[in-house]
mmCIF file of C-alpha atoms in Angstrom:
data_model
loop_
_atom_site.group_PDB
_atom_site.id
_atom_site.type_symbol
_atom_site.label_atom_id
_atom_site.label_comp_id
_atom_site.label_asym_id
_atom_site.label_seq_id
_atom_site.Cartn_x
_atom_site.Cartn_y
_atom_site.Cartn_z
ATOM 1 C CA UNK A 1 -4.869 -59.793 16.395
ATOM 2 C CA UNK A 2 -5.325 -57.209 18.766
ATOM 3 C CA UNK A 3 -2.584 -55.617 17.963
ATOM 4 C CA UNK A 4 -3.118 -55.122 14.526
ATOM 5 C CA UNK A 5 -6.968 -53.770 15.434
ATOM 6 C CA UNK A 6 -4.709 -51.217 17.326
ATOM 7 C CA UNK A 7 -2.329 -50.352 14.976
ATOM 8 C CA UNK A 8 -4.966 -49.964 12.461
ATOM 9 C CA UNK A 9 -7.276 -47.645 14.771
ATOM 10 C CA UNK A 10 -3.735 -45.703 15.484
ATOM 11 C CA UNK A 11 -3.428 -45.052 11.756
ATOM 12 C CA UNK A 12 -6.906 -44.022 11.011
ATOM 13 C CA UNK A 13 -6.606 -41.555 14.114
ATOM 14 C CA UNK A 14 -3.399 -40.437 12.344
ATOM 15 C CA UNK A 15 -4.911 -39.691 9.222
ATOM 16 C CA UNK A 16 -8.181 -38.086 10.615
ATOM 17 C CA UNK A 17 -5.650 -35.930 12.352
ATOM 18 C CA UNK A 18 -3.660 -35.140 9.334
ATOM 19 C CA UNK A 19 -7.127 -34.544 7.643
ATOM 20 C CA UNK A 20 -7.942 -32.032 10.148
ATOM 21 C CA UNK A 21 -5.168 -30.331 10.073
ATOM 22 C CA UNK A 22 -5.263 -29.858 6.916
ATOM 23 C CA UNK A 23 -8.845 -28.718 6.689
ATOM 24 C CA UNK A 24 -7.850 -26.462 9.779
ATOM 25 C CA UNK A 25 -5.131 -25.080 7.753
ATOM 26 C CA UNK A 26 -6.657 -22.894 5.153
ATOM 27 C CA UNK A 27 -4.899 -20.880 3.122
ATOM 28 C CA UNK A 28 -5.564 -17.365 1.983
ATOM 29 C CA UNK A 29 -3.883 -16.405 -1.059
ATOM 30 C CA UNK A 30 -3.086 -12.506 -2.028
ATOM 31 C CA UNK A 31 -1.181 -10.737 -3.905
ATOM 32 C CA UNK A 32 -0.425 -6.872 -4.650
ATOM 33 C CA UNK A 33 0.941 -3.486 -3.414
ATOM 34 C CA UNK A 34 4.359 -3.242 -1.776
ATOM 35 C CA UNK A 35 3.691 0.203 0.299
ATOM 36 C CA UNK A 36 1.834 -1.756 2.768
ATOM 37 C CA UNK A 37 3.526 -4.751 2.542
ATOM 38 C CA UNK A 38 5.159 -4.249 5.953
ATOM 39 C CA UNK A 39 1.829 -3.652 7.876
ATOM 40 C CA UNK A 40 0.000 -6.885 5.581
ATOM 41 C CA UNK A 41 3.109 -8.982 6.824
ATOM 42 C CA UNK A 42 2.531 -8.231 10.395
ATOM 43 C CA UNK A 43 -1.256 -8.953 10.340
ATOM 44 C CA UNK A 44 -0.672 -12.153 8.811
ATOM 45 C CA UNK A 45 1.426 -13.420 11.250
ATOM 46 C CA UNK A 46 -0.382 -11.750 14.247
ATOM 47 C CA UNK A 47 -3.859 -13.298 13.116
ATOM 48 C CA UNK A 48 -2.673 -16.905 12.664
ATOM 49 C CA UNK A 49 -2.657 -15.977 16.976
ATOM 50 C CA UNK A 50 -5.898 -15.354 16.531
ATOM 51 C CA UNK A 51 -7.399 -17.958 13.925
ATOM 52 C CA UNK A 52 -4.834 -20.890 13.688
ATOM 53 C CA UNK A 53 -6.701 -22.466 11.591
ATOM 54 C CA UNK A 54 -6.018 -19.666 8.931
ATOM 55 C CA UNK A 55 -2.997 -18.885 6.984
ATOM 56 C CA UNK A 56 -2.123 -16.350 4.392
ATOM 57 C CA UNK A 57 0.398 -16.150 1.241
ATOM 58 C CA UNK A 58 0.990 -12.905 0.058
ATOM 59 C CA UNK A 59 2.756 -12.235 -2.857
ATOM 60 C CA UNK A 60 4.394 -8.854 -2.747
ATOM 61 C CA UNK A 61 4.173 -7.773 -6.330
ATOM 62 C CA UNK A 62 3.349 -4.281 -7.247
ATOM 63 C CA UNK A 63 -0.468 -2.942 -7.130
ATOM 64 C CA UNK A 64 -0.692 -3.417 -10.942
ATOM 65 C CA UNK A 65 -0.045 -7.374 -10.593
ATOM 66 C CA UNK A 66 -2.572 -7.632 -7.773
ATOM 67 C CA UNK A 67 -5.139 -5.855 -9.618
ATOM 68 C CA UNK A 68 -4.385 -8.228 -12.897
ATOM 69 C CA UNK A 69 -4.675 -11.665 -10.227
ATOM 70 C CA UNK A 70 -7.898 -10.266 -8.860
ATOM 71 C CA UNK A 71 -9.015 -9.567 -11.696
ATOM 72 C CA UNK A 72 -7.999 -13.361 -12.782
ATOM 73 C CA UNK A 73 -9.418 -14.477 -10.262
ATOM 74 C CA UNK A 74 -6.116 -16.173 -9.782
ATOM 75 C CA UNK A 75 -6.390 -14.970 -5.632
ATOM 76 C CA UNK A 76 -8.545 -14.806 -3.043
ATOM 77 C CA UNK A 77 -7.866 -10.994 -2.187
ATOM 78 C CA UNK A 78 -6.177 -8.106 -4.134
ATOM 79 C CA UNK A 79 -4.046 -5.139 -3.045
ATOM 80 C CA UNK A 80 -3.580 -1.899 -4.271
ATOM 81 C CA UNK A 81 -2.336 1.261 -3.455
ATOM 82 C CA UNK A 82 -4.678 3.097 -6.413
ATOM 83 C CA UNK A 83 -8.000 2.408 -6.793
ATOM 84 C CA UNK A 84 -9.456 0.342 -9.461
ATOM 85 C CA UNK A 85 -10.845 2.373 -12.480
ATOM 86 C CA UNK A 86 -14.390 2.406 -13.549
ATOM 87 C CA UNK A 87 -12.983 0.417 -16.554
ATOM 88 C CA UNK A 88 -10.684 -1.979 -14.413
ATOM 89 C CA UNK A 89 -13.876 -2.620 -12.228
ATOM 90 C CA UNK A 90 -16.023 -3.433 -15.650
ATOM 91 C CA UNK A 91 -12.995 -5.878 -16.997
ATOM 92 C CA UNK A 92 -13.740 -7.941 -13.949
ATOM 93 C CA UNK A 93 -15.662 -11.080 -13.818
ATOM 94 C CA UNK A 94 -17.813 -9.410 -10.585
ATOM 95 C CA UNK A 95 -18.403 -6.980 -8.137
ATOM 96 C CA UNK A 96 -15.188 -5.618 -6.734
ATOM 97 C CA UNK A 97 -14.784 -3.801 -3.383
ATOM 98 C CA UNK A 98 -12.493 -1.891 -2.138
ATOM 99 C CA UNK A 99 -11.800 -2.097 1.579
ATOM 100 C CA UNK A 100 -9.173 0.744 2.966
ATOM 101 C CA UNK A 101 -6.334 -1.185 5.601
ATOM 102 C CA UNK A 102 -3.857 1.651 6.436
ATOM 103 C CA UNK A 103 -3.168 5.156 5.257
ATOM 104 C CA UNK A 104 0.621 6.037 4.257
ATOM 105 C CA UNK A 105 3.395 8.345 3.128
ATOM 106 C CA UNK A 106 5.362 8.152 -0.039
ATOM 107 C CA UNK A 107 8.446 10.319 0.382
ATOM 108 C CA UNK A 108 11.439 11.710 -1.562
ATOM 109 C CA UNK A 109 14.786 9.775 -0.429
ATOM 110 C CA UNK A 110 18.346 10.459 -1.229
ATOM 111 C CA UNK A 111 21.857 9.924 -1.648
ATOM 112 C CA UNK A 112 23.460 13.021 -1.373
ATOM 113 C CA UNK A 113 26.991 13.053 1.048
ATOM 114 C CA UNK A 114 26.389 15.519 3.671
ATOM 115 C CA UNK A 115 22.192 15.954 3.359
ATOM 116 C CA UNK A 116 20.304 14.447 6.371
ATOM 117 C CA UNK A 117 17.036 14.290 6.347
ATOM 118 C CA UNK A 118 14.742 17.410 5.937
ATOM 119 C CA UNK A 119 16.097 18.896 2.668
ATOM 120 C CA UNK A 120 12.962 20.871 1.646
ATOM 121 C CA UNK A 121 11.251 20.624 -1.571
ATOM 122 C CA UNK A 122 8.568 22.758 -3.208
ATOM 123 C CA UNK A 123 6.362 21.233 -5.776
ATOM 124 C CA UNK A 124 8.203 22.985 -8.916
ATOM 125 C CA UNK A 125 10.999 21.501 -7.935
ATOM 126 C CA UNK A 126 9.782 18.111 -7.367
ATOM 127 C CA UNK A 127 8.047 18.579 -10.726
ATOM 128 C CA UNK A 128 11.227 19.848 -12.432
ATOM 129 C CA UNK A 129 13.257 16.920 -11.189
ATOM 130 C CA UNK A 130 11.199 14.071 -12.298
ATOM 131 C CA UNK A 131 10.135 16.384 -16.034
ATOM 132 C CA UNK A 132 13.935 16.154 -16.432
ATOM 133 C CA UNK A 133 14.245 19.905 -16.100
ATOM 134 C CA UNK A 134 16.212 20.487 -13.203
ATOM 135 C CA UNK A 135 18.921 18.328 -13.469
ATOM 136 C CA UNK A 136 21.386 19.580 -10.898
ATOM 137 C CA UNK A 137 21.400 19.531 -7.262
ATOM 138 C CA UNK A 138 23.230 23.168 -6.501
ATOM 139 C CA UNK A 139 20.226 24.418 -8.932
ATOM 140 C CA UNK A 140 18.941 27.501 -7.727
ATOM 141 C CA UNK A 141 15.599 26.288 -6.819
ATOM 142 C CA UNK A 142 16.577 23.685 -4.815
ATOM 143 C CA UNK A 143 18.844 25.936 -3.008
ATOM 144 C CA UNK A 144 16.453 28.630 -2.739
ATOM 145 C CA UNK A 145 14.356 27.078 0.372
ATOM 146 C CA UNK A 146 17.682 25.165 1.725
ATOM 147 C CA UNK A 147 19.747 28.381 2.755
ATOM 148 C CA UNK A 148 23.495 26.900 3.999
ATOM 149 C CA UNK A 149 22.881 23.405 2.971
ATOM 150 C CA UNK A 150 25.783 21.830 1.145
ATOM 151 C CA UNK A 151 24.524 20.786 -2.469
ATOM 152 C CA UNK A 152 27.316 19.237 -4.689
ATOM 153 C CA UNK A 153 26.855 20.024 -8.732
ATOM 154 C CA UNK A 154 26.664 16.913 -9.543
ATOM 155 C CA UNK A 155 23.713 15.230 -12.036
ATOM 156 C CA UNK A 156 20.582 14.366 -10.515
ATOM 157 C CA UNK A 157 19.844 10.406 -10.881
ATOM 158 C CA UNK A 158 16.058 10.348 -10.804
ATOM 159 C CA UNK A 159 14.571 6.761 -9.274
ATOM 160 C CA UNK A 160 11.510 5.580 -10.282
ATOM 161 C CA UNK A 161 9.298 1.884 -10.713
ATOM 162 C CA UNK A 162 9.766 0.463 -13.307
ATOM 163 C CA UNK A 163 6.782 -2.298 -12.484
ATOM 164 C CA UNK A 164 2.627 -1.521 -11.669
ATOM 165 C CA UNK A 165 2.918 0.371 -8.502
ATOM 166 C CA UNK A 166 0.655 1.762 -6.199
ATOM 167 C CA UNK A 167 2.577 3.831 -4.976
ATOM 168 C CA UNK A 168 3.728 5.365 -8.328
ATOM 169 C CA UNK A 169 -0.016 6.011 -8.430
ATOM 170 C CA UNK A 170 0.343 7.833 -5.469
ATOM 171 C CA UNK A 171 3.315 9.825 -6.546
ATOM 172 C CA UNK A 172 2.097 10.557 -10.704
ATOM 173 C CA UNK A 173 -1.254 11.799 -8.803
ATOM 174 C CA UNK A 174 0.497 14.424 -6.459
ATOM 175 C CA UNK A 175 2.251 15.585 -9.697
ATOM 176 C CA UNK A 176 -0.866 15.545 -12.089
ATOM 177 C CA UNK A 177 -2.512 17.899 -9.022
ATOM 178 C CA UNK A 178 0.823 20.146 -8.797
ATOM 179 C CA UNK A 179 2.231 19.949 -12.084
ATOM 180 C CA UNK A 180 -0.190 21.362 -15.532
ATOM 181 C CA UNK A 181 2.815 19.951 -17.661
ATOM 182 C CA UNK A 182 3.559 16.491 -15.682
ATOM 183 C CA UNK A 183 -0.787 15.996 -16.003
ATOM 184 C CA UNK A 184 -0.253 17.337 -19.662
ATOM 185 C CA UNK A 185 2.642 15.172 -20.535
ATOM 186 C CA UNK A 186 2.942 12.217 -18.137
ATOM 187 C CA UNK A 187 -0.457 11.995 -16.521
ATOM 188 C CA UNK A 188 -1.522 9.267 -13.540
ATOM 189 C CA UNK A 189 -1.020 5.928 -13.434
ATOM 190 C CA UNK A 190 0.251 2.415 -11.742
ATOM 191 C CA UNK A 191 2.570 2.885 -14.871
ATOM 192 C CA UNK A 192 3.596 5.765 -16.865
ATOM 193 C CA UNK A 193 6.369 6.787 -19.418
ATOM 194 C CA UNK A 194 9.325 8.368 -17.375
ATOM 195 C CA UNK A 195 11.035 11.534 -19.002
ATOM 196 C CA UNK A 196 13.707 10.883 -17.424
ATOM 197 C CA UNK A 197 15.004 8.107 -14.282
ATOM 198 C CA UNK A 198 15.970 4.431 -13.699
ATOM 199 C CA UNK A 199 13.536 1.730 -13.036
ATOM 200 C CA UNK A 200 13.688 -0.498 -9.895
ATOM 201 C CA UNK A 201 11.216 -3.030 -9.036
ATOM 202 C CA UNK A 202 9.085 -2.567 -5.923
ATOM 203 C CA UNK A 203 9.546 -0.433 -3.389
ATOM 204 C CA UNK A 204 12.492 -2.532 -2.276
ATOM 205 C CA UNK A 205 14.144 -2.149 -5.619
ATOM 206 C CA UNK A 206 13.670 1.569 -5.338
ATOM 207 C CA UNK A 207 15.193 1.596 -2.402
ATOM 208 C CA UNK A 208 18.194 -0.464 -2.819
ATOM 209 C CA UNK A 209 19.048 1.882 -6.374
ATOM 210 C CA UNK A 210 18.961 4.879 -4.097
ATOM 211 C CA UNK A 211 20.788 3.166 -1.645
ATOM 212 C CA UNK A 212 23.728 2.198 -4.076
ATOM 213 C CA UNK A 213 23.892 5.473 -6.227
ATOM 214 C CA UNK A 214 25.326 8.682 -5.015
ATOM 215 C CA UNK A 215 23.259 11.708 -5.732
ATOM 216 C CA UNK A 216 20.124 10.280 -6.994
ATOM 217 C CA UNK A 217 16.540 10.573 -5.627
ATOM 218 C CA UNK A 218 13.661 8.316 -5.399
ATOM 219 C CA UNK A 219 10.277 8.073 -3.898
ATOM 220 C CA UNK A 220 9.074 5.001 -1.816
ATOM 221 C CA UNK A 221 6.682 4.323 1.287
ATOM 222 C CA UNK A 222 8.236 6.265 4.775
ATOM 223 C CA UNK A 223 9.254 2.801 6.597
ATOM 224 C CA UNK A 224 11.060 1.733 3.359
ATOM 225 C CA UNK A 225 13.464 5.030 3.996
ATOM 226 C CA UNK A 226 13.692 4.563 7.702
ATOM 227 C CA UNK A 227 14.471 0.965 7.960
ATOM 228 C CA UNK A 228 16.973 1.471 5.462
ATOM 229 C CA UNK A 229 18.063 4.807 7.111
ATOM 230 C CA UNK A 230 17.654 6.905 4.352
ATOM 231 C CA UNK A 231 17.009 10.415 4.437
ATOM 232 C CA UNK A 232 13.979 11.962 3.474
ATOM 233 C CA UNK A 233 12.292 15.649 2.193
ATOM 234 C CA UNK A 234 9.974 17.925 3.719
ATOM 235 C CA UNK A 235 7.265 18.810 1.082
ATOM 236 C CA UNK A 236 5.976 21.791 0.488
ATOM 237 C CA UNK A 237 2.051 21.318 0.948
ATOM 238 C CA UNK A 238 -0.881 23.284 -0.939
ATOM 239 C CA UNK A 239 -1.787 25.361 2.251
ATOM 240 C CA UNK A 240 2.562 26.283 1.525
ATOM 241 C CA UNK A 241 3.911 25.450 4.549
ATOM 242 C CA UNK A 242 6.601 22.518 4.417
ATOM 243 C CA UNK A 243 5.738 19.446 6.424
ATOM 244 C CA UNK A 244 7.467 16.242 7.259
ATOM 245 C CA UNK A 245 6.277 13.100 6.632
ATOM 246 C CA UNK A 246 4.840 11.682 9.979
ATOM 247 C CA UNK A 247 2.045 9.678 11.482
ATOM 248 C CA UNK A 248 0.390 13.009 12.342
ATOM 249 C CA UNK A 249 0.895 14.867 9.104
ATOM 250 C CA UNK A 250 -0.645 11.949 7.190
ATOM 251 C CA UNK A 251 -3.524 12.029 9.659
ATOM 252 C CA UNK A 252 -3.777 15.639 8.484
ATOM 253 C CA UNK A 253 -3.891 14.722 5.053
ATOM 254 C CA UNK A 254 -7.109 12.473 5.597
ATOM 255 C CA UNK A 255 -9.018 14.494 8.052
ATOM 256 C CA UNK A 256 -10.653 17.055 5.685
ATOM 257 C CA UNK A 257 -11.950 13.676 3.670
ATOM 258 C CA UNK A 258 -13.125 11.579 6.772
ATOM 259 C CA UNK A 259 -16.527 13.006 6.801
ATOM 260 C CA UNK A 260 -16.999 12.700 2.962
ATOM 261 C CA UNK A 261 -15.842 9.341 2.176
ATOM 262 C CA UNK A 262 -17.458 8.230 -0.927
ATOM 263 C CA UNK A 263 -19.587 4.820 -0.472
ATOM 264 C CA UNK A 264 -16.592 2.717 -2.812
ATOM 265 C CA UNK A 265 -13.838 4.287 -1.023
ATOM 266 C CA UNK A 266 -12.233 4.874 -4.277
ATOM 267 C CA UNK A 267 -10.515 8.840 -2.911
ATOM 268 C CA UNK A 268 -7.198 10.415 -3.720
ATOM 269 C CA UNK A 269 -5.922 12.518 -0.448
ATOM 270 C CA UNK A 270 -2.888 13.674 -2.171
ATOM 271 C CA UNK A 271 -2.184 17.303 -2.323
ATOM 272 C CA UNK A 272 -5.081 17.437 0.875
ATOM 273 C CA UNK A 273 -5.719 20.939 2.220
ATOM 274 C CA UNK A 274 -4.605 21.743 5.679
ATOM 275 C CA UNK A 275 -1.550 23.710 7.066
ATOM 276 C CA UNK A 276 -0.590 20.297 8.676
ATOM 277 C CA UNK A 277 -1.182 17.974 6.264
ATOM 278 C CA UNK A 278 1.335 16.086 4.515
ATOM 279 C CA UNK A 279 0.398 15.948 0.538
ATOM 280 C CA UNK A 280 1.850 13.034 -0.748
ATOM 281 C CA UNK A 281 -0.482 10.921 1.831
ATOM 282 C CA UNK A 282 -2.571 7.965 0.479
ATOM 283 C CA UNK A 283 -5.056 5.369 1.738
ATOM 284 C CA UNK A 284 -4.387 1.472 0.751
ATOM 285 C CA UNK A 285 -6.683 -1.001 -0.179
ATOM 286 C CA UNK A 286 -8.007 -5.215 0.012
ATOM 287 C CA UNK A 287 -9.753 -5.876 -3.199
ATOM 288 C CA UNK A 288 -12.597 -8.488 -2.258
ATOM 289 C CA UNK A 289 -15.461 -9.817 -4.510
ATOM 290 C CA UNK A 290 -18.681 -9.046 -3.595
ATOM 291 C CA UNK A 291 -19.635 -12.509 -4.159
ATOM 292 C CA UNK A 292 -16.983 -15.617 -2.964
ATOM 293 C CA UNK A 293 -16.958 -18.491 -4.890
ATOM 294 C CA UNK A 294 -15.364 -20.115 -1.898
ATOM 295 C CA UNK A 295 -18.036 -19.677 1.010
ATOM 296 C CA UNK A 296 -15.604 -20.898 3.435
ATOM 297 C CA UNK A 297 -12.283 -18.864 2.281
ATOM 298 C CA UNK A 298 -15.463 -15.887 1.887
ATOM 299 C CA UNK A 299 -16.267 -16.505 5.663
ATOM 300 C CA UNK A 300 -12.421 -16.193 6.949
ATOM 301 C CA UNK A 301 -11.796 -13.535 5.025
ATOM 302 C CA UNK A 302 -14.430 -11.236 6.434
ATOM 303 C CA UNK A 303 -13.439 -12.576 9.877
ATOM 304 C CA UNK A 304 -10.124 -11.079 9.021
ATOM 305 C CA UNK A 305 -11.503 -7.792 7.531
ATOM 306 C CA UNK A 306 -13.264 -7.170 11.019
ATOM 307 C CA UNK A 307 -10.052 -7.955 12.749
ATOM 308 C CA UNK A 308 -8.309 -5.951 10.491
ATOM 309 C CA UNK A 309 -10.134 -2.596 10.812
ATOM 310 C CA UNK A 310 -10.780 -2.746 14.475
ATOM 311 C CA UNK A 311 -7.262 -4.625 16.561
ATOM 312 C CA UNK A 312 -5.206 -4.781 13.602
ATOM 313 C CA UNK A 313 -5.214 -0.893 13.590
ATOM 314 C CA UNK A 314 -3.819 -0.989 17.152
ATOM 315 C CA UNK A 315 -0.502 -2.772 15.101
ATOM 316 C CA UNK A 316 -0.270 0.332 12.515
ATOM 317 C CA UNK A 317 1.869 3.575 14.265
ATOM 318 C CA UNK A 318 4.926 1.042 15.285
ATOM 319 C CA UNK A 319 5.346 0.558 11.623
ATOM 320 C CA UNK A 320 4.952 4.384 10.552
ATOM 321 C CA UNK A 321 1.645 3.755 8.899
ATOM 322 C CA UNK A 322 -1.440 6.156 10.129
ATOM 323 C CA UNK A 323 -4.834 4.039 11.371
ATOM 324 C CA UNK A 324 -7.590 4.788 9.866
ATOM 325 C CA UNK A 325 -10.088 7.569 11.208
ATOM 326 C CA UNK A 326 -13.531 6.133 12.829
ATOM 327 C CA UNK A 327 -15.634 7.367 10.366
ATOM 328 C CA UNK A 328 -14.108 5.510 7.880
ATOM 329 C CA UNK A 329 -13.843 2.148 10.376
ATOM 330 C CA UNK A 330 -17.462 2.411 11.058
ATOM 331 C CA UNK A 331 -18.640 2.636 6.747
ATOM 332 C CA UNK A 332 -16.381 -0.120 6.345
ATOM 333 C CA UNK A 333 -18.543 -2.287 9.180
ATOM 334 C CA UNK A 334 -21.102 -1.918 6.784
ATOM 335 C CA UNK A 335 -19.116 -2.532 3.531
ATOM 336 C CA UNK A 336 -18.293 -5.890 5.102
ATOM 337 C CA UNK A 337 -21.742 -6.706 5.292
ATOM 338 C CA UNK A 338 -21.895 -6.724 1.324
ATOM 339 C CA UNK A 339 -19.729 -9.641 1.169
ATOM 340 C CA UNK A 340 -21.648 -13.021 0.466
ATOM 341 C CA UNK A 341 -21.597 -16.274 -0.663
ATOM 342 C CA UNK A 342 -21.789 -16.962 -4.269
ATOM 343 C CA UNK A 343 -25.652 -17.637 -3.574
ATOM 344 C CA UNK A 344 -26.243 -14.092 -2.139
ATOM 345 C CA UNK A 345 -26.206 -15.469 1.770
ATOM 346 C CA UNK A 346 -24.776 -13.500 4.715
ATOM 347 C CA UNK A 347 -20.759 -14.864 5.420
ATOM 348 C CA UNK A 348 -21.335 -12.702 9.203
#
């Protein structure tokens, strides 16, 4: 008899165990931009250190998908590489903030035999390529600032998404601000209407179709190029000098806007003045209602958000992605503060 009373306690232990565990075990589930997919990978992991009792599922699927999910309500958190519209924000069900993570660099990579990285670009030319009308590498504006480099005349194979991407954002904005006929013809967006290019999907996708085909070009985030030891351009920035993408130069990029970030944090640094600064830089975003329906997922997600902008940014240079300035760390302290339960009470 005793036996059994034991074996029965033992099981109901068990189970309150199991219980726990899965209680401790909450899951956060995002989805969204691939630019800073590497840095949102590494936080993941690197918080479960600090909150085991929280995991995360991202779902790396272009900035246009995570927008959609947020938007359905279909995740707890969005990501997005360009910020929501005014009509975007309307569309949604709530409130939507924006909370910048990282700041990054989307650069021109190639496959050209015999270019290493550094071929230098000027925006007509980057602007001619992707309109369609420059269509050969020895054309004499590409050669023009790349005196003695070896360029084959061979077709140009233009890269581009062909999914919602953030960072095609990025890229279509740099050209809108460079290019009269690109904004004319082509315009900004997560998703445009090529002239000319193949479509991969993601940044990986981008990346592997530069990877396979000789003498094409593409643009993805910096780390995709340099973990897949591609080369990349220097860009010719608005102040005219040309400037490699680096930790530094994207620094550059976002230290005219620092002081003047706007209270939604919805700002394009593309194209950024400074002699230094690197003009197809961007900031990243977590899209977060103001409201949670889920007061506890709401309270571990803010915990995160304060990890995020303070230790996490420690985590950022190692993976070629700039940390964010202070003054922008200390308005986001107070963004976080907007977040609430669905009845309007503090999650902090």
């Amino acid at each position: 008899m005793r036996t059994c009373i034991w074996r029965s306690a033992l099981v109901t232990i068990c189970l309150g165990a199991l219980a726990g565990s899965a209680h401790a075990q909450l899951q956060l589930n995002g989805a969204g931009a691939t630019f800073p997919y590497p840095m949102y990978s590494k936080w993941f992991n690197l918080y479960t250190q600090v909150d085991p009792s929280v995991r995360f599922n991202y779902q790396s699927i272009g900035s246009g998908g995570g927008i959609k999910q947020i938007t359905e309500q279909t995740v707890d958190f969005g990501a997005t590489d360009g910020p929501m519209s005014d009509e975007q924000l309307r569309a949604a069900p709530g409130p939507i903030l924006h909370f910048p993570t990282v700041m990054g660099a989307a650069v021109l990579t190639y496959n050209v035999e015999g270019l290493g990285s550094g071929l230098k670009l000027t925006p007509n030319v980057i602007a001619g390529i992707f309109l369609g009308k420059i269509t050969k590498w020895n054309d004499a504006a590409i050669a023009a600032p790349n005196p003695g480099a070896n360029l084959p005349p061979r077709d140009i194979i233009v890269v581009h998404r062909s999914d919602g991407s953030g960072t095609s954002y990025i890229f279509t904005d740099y050209l809108s601000k460079i290019s009269s006929e690109w904004n004319n013809k082509v315009g900004k967006a997560t998703s445009v209407n090529w002239p000319v290019g193949l479509g991969g999907k993601g940044n990986e996708g981008v990346t592997g179709l530069v990877k396979q085909t000789p003498f094409s070009i593409g643009y993805v985030e910096l780390i995709y190029a340099t973990s897949n030891e591609l080369p990349y351009a220097d860009v010719q920035n608005a102040a005219g000098a040309l400037v490699t993408p680096s930790l530094e130069s994207v620094t550059a990029a976002a230290a005219a806007l620092a002081q003047n970030m706007p209270d939604d944090f919805r700002v394009s640094i593309t194209n950024a003045p400074g002699t230094d600064a690197y003009p197809i830089s961007s900031l990243t975003w977590l899209l977060v209602y103001e409201k949670q329906k889920d007061t506890e997922k709401g309270k571990k997600l803010v915990q995160f958000l304060t990890w995020m902008i303070h230790d996490g940014q420690l985590h950022a240079p190692a993976l070629h992605y700039a940390p964010l300035p202070k003054e922008v760390v200390a308005k986001e302290e107070q963004a976080i503060h907007r977040v609430t339960a669905a009845d309007g009470k503090p999650l902090q």
